[in-house]
XYZ file of C-alpha atoms in Angstrom:
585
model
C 36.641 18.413 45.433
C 37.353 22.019 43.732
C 40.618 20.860 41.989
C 40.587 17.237 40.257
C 43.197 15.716 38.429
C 42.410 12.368 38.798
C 42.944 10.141 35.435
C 42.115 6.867 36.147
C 38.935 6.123 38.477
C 37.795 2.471 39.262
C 34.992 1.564 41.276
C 34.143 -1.537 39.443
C 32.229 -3.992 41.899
C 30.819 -2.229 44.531
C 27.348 -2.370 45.063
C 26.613 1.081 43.095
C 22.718 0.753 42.935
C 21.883 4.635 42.304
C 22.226 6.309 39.101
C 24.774 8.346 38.604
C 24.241 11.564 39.418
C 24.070 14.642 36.985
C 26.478 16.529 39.554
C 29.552 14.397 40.409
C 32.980 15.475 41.163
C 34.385 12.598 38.395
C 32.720 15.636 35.510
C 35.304 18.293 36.969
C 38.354 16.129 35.785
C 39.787 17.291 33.397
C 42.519 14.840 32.842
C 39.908 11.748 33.614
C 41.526 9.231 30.908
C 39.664 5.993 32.213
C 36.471 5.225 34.406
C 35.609 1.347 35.329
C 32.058 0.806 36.414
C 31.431 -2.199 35.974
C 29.815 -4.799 37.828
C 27.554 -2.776 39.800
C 23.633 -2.363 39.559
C 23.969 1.375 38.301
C 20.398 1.821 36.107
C 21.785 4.654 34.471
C 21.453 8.581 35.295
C 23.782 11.452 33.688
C 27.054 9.745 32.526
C 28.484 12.519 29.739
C 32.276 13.030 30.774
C 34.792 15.170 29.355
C 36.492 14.662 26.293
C 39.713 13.879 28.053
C 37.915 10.550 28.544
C 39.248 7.626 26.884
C 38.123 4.209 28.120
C 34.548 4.046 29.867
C 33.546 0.743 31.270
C 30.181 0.798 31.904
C 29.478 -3.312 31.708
C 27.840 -5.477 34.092
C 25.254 -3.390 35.269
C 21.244 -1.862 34.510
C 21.517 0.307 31.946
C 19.066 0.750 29.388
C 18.953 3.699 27.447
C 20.631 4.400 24.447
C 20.853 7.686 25.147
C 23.674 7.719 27.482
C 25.737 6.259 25.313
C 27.647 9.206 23.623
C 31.216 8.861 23.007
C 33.046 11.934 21.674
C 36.955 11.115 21.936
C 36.467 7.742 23.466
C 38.399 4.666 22.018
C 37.054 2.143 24.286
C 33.062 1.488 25.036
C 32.203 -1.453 27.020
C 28.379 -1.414 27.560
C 28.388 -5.332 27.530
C 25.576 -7.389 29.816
C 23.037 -4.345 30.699
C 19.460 -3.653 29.576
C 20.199 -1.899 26.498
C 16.900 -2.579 23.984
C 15.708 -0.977 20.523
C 17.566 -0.692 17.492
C 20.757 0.289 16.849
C 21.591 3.784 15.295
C 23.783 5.705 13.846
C 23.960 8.171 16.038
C 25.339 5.329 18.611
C 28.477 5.729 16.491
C 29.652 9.721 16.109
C 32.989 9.276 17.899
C 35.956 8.487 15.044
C 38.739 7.375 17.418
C 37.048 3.978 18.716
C 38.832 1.053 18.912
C 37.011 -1.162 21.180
C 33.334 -1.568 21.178
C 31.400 -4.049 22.910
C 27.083 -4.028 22.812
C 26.892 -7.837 23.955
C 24.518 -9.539 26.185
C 21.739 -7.028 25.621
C 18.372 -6.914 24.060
C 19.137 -4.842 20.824
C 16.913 -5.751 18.049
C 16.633 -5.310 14.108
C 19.067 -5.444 11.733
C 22.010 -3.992 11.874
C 22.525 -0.611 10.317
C 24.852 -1.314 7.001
C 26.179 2.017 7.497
C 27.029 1.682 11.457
C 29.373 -1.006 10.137
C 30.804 0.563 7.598
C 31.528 3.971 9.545
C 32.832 1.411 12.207
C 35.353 -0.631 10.558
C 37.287 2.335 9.356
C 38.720 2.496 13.530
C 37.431 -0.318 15.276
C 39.741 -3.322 16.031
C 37.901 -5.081 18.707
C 33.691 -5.729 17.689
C 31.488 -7.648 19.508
C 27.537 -7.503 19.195
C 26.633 -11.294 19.973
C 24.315 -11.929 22.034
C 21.323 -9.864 20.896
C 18.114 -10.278 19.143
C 19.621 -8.827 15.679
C 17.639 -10.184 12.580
C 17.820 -9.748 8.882
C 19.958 -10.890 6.093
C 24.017 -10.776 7.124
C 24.501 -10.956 3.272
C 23.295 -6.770 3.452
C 25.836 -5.939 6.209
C 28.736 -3.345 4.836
C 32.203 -3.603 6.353
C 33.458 -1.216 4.158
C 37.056 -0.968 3.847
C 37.554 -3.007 7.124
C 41.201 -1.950 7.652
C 41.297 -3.108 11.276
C 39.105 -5.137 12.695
C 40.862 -8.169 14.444
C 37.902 -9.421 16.460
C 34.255 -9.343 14.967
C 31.998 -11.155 17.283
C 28.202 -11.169 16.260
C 27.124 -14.959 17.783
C 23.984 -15.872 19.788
C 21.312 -13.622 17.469
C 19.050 -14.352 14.905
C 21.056 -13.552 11.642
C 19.791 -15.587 8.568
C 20.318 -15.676 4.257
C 22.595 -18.019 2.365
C 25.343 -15.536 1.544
C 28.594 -13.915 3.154
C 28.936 -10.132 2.465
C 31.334 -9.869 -0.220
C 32.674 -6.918 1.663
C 34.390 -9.351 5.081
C 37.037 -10.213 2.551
C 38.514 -7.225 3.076
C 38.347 -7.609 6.704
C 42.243 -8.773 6.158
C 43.517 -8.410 9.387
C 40.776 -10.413 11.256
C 41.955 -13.028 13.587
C 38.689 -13.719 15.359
C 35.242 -14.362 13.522
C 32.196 -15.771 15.348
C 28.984 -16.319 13.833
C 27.563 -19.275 15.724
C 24.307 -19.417 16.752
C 22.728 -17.685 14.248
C 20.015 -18.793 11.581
C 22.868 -19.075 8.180
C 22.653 -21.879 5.462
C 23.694 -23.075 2.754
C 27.434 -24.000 2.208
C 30.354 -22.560 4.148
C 32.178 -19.637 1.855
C 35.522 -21.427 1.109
C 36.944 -18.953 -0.636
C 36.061 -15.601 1.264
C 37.113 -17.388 4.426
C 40.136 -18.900 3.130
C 41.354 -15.801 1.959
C 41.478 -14.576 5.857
C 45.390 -15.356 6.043
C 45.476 -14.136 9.744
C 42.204 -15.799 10.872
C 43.053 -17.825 14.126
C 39.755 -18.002 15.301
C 36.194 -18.979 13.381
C 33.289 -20.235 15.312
C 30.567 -21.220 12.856
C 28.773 -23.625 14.840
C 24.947 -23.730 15.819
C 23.688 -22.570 12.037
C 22.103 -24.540 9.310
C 25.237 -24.899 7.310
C 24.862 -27.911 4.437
C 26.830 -29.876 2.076
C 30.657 -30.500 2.337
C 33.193 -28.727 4.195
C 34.842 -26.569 1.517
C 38.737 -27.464 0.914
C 39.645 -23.878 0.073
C 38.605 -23.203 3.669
C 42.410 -25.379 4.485
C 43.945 -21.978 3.076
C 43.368 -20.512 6.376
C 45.044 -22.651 8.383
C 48.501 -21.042 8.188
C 47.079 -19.288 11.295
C 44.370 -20.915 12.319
C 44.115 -22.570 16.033
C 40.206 -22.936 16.413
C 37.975 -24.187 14.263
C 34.510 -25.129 15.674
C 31.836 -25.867 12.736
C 29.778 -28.089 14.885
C 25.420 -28.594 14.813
C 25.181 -28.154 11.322
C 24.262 -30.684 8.688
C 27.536 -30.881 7.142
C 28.433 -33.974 5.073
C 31.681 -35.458 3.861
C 34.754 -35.689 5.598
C 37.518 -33.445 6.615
C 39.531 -32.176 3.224
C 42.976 -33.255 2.553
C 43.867 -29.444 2.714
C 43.609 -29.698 6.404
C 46.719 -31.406 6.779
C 48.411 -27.929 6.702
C 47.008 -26.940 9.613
C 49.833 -27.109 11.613
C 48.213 -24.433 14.285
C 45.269 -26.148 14.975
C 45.196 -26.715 18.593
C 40.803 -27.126 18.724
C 38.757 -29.017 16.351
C 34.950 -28.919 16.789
C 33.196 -31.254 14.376
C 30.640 -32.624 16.330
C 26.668 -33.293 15.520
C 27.173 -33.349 12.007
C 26.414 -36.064 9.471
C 30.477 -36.708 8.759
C 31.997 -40.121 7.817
C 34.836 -41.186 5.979
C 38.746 -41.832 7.652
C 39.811 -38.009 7.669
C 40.494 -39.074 11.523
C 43.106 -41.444 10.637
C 44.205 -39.887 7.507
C 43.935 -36.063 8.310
C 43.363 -35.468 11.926
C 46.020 -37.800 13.325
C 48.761 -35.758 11.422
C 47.845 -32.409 13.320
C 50.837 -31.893 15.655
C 49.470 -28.742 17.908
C 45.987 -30.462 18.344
C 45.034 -30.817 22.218
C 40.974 -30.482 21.572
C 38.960 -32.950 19.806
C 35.392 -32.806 19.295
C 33.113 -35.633 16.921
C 30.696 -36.725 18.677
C 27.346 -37.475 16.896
C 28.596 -37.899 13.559
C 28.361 -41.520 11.214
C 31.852 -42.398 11.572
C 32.121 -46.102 11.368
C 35.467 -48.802 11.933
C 37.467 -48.997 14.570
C 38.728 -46.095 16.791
C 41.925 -44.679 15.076
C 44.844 -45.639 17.316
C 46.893 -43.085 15.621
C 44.768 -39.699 16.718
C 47.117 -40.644 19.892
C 50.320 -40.468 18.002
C 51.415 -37.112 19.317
C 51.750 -36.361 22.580
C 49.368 -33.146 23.181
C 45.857 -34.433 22.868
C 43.992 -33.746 26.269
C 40.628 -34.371 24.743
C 39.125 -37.031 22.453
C 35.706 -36.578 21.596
C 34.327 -40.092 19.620
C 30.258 -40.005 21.164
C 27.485 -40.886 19.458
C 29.083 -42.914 16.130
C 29.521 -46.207 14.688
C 32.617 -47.536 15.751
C 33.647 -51.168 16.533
C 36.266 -53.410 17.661
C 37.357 -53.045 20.824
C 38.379 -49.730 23.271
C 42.095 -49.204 21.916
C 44.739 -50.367 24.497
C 47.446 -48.202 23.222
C 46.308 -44.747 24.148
C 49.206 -44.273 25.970
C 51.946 -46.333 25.063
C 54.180 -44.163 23.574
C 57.849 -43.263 25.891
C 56.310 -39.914 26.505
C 54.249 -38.696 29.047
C 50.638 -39.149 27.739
C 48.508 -35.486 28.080
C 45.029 -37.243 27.715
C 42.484 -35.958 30.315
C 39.512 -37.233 28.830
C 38.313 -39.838 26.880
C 34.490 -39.861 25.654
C 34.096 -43.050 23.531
C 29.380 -43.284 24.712
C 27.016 -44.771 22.840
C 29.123 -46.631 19.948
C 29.188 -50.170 19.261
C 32.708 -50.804 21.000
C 32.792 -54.459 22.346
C 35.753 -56.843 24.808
C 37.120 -55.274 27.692
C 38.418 -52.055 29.201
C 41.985 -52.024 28.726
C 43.859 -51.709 31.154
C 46.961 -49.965 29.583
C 44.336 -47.083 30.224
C 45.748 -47.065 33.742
C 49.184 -45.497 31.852
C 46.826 -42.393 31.249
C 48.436 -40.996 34.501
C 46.578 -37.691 33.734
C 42.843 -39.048 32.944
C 40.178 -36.806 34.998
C 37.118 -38.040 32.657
C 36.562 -42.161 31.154
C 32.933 -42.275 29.594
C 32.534 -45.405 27.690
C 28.971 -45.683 28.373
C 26.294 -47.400 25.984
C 28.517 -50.163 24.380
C 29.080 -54.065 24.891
C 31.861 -54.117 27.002
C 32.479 -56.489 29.514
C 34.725 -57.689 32.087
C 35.884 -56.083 35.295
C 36.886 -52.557 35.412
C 40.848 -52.782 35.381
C 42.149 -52.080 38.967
C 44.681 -49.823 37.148
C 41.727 -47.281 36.320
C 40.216 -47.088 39.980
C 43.769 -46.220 40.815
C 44.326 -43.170 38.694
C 45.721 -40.078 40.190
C 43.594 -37.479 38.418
C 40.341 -39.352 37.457
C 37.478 -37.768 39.009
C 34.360 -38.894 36.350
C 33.608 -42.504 35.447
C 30.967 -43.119 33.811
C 30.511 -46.672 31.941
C 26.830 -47.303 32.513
C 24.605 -49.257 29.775
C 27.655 -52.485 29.282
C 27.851 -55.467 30.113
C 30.892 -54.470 32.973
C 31.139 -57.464 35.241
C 33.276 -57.731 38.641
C 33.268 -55.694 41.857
C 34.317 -51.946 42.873
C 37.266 -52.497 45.145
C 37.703 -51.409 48.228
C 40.412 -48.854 48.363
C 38.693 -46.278 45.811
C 39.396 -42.960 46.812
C 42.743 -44.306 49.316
C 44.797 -45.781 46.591
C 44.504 -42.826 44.016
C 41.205 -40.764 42.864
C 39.703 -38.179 43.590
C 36.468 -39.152 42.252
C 32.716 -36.434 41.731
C 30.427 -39.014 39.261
C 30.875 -42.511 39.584
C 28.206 -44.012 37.132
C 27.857 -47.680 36.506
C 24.327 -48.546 36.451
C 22.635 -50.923 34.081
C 25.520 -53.509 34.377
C 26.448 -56.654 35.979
C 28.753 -55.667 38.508
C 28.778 -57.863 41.910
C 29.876 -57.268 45.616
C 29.392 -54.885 48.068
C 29.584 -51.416 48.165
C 33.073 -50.280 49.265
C 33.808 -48.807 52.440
C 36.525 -46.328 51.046
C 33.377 -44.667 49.399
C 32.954 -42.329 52.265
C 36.622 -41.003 51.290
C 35.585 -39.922 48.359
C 34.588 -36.173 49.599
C 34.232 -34.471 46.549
C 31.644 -36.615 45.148
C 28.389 -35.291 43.159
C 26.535 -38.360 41.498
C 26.613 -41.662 42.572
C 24.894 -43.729 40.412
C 25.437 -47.706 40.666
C 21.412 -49.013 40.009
C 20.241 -52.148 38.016
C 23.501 -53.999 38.826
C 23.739 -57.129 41.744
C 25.570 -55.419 44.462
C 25.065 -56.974 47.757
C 25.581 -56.156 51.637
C 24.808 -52.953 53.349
C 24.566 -49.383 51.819
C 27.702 -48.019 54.207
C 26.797 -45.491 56.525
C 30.243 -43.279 55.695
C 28.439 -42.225 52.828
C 26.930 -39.226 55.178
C 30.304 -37.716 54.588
C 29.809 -37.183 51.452
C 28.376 -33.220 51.579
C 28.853 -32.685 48.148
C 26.551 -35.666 47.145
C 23.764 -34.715 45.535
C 22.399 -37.685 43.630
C 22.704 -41.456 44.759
C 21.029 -44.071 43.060
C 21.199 -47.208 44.440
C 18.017 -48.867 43.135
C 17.547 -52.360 41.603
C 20.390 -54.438 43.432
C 20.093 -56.583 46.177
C 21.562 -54.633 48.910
C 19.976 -55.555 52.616
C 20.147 -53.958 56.062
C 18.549 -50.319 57.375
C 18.894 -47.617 55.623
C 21.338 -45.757 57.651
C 20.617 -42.544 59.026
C 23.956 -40.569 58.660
C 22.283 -40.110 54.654
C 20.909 -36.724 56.706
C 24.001 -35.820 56.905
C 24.447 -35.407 53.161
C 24.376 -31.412 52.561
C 23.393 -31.297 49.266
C 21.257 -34.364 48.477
C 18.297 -34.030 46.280
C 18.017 -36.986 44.632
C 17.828 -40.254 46.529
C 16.449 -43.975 44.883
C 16.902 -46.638 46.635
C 14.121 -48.852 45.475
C 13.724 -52.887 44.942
C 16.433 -53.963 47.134
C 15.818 -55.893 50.163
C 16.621 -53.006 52.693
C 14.545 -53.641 56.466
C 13.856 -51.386 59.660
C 12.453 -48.142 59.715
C 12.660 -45.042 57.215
C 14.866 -42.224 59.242
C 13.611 -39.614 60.173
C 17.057 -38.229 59.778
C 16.582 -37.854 55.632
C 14.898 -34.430 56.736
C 17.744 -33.358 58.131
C 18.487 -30.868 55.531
C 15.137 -30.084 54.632
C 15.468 -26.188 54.186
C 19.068 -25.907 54.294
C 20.046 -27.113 50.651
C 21.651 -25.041 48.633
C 21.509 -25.811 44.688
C 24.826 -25.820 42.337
C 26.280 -29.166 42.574
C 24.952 -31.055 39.441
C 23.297 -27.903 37.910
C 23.836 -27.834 34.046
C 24.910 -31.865 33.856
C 23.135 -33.645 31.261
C 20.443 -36.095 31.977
C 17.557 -38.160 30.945
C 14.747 -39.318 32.990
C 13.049 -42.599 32.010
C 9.487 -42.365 34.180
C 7.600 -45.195 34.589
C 3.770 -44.169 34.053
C 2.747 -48.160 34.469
C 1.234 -47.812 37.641
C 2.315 -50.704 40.815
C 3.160 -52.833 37.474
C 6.155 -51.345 37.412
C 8.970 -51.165 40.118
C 10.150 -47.974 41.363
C 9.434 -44.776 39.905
C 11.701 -44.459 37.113
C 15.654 -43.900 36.337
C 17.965 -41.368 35.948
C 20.785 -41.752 33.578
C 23.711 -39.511 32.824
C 23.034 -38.408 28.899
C 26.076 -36.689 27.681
C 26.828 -38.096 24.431
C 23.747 -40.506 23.732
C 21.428 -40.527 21.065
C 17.801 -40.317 22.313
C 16.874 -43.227 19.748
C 19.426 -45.505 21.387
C 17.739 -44.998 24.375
C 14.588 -45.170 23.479
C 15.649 -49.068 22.408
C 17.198 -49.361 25.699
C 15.642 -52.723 27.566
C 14.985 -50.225 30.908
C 12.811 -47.995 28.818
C 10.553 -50.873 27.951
C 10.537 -52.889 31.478
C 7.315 -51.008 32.305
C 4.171 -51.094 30.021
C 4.292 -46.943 29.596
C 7.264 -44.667 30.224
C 8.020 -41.227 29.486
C 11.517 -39.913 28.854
C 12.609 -36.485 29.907
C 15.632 -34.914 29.242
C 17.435 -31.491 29.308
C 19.809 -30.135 31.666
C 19.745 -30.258 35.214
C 18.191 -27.355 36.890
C 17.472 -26.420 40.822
C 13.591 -26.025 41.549
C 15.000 -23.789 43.890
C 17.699 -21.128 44.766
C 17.937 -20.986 48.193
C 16.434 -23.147 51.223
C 15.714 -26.111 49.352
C 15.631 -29.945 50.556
C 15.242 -34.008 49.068
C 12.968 -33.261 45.803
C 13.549 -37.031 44.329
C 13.064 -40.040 47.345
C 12.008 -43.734 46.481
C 12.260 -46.268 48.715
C 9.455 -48.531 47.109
C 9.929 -52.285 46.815
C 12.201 -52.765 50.186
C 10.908 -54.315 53.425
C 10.708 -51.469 55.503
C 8.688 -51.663 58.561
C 7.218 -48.863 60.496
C 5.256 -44.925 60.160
C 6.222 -42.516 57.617
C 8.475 -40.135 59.828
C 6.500 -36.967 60.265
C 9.426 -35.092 59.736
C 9.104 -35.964 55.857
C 6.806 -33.336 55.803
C 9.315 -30.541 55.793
C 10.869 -31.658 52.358
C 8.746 -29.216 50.675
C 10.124 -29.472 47.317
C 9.765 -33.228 47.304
């Protein structure tokens, strides 16, 4: 191309694997304005343009040296998720004119030059260096004048010291300031952060942050619409100042050591609030029926407290639609029934009362609600049968878990309707009859735990149907015939994603044939490992071991069955050679 007058180039993903090369036709434009990269697997080469250039997205790619990244009249650098490493210099900063800068999700280490900073925030608007490996004291960073710097992002690195530079306060224009996951202690700044009249954002979550929640820290919330100071050892309640904060639309509290009735007395009067996060916090009482009042909570957040009484039954009451999607009420003290003016909750997707003394049937009202697609109340006392009809009459169901209850009957027919189901888990209860064979429609299904009940009949083979099982107990039931050979079915041809990332805990029983089965999986979003570790199932065997993390695939392509118990049963028979080919069993 002799003549080029291109000004905007974008060959963002495309499988670009080569560098880029010292002699392209993209350096002969001299009215190139904007190049997008991004999202290829360039590992660098020549990449100086002309100083027409303005924007340069170079993100998503293998890039890792420093060197490239020269900047002369650019006012937007996006080097974000590459392979960048070393410190950070200076020289990184000799352009004047940039606006937008973003280092994240790379392996820069160090501290960060004082005097990068300060040459930056006389330009930059838009800052983001999270993700990292900085270190050293944030107290020694310089934002200089800080005229205009609306987002400063410098979350997920190793920043530690008990003190705010004095010099963010005049960072007056900021609207978004993240500093979670980071090493800072000590108490919360009140007053330099209050004194951020524009601040809509502040993450401070994931430090070491102590002692009270500072009231002058309410100044801010003329603007302010997210607040998330969660996993920090903060004491105390919520300040009274808080009722100004009319903006708030998400409040992150949660895994702290707060008590008091700021959720009745503060929180409840926050009209814009949809988000609401407290779990694992010493909240005791019953749960505030007013944090319902206004219509535009979609989540409510309670885990992991000390409340009593019974579940509220006036969650949605009011004349107005109710915009609840989720209600997480695990591992509290909560006692009586499930309400069923719950069923009025026409826009529930998520019900997790798990780890309390209810009891009673699950209201017929719930299993009919449009939306819900989790239900988890597992560790009650829940009496009464699943009806048939789940999945027909309303549902659209993933995680239906309900073990370690009292529920009777037979498993429902409708189950196999339920098509985008993921976790299935109805063990330890005293469900009779046959385990239906439409459950092989089920592709999605990738853990069923039927163990502990008193369900009879084969085992029927259309489980090898089941795409995406890995996890499969059916132990101490009274289930006869043969083992299919069909449960290799899919040995080699699973692919992993379905549960990845859920919560769990793994109670394995290390008691030898004393003990039935080989353990149990439980669902552990929002428990307390020492409430579990009290849990009657822990101690039914004379040594367990409880694991617990996140779910992850043993595998990322070709996998099969990795969990299969079928102990205690009467089945007759061989072992189907075809088990053979479950190699990550």
């Amino acid at each position: 191309i002799t003549s080029c007058r291109l000004e905007t180039v974008d060959l963002s993903s495309n499988n670009i694997s080569e560098p880029f090369p010292s002699r392209s036709f993209l350096l002969s434009c001299d009215h190139l304005a904007s190049v997008n990269l991004s999202h290829n697997s360039i590992p660098g080469g020549s990449l100086s343009f002309g100083s027409s250039l303005l924007q340069l997205d170079l993100s998503h790619n293998q890039i890792s040296d420093t060197a490239l990244l020269t900047c002369q009249n650019l006012n937007l650098l996006n080097v974000s998720t590459n392979k960048l490493t070393g410190k950070l210099s200076d020289s990184l900063f000799s352009c004047k004119n940039l606006s937008t800068l973003d280092l994240s999700n790379n392996t820069f280490s160090g501290e960060i030059p004082s005097s990068f900073l300060a040459k930056a925030s006389a330009s930059l608007e838009y800052l983001d260096l999270s993700s990292n490996n900085f270190t050293g004291k944030f107290s020694n960073l310089d934002f200089g004048q800080c005229r205009s710097i609306t987002l400063l992002k410098l979350a997920h690195n190793a920043l530690s010291g008990d003190q705010f530079p004095v010099s963010l306060g005049n960072c007056q224009v900021l609207e978004t300031l993240d500093l979670s996951n980071n090493k800072l202690e000590n108490k919360i700044p009140g007053v330099l952060l209050g004194n951020l009249k524009k601040l809509r954002q502040l993450f401070l979550g994931h430090n070491h942050f102590s002692g009270e929640i500072p009231t002058e820290l309410g100044k801010a919330c003329g603007t302010l619409q997210e607040l998330d100071i969660s996993v920090n050892n903060l004491s105390g309640g919520l300040p009274s100042s808080f009722t100004s904060c009319s903006s708030l639309v998400s409040l992150n509290l949660g895994h702290n050591q707060l008590s008091g009735n700021f959720l009745s007395s503060i929180v409840s009067s926050l009209p814009s609030l949809r988000y609401l996060y407290v779990p694992f916090n010493n909240i005791t009482g019953p749960v505030p029926l007013s944090l319902t009042n206004g219509t535009r909570l979609q989540v409510l957040d309670l885990s992991s407290n000390a409340f009593t009484g019974n579940v509220p039954s006036g969650f949605c009451s009011s004349n107005a639609p109710s915009t609840l999607e989720k209600i997480l009420l695990a591992n509290n003290f909560l006692s009586g029934t499930v309400p069923t003016e719950l069923g009025n909750c026409k826009n529930l997707k998520a019900i997790d009362l798990s780890f309390n003394n209810l009891i009673g049937p699950i209201p017929s009202e719930i299993w009919s609600l449009p939306n819900l697609s989790d239900l988890v109340m597992w560790a009650n006392n829940l009496t009464g049968e699943i009806p048939e009809g789940i999945c027909i009459n309303g549902g659209n169901l993933e995680t239906l878990i309900l073990n370690n209850n009292l529920i009777t009957g037979t498993i429902p027919r409708s189950i196999a309707k339920c098509t985008n189901m993921i976790w299935v888990s109805l063990a330890s209860n005293r469900l009779t009859g046959d385990i239906p064979s439409g459950i092989g429609n089920l592709i999605k299904l990738a853990i069923l735990q039927l163990g502990n009940n008193s369900l009879s009949g084969q085992i029927p083979a259309e489980l090898g149907k089941c795409q995406s099982l890995i996890w499969l107990d059916l132990n101490s039931n009274d289930l006869s015939g043969s083992i299919p050979s069909e449960l290799a079915n899919q040995a080699g041809l699973v692919s992993p994603g379905t549960v990845s990332g859920k919560q769990f805990a793994f109670v394995r029983n290390e008691g030898g044939t004393s003990c039935r089965g080989a353990g149990g999986l439980v669902e552990f979003e929002g428990i307390r490992a020492e409430r579990l570790e009290k849990f009657p199932m822990v101690h039914s065997c004379p040594s367990t071991r409880i694991y617990s993390g996140l779910t992850v695939y043993t595998f990322t392509s070709n996998g099969s069955m990795i969990y299969l118990d079928l102990s205690y049963n009467s089945l007759s028979g061989s072992i189907p050679d075809d088990l053979g080919t479950l190699s990550y069993l």
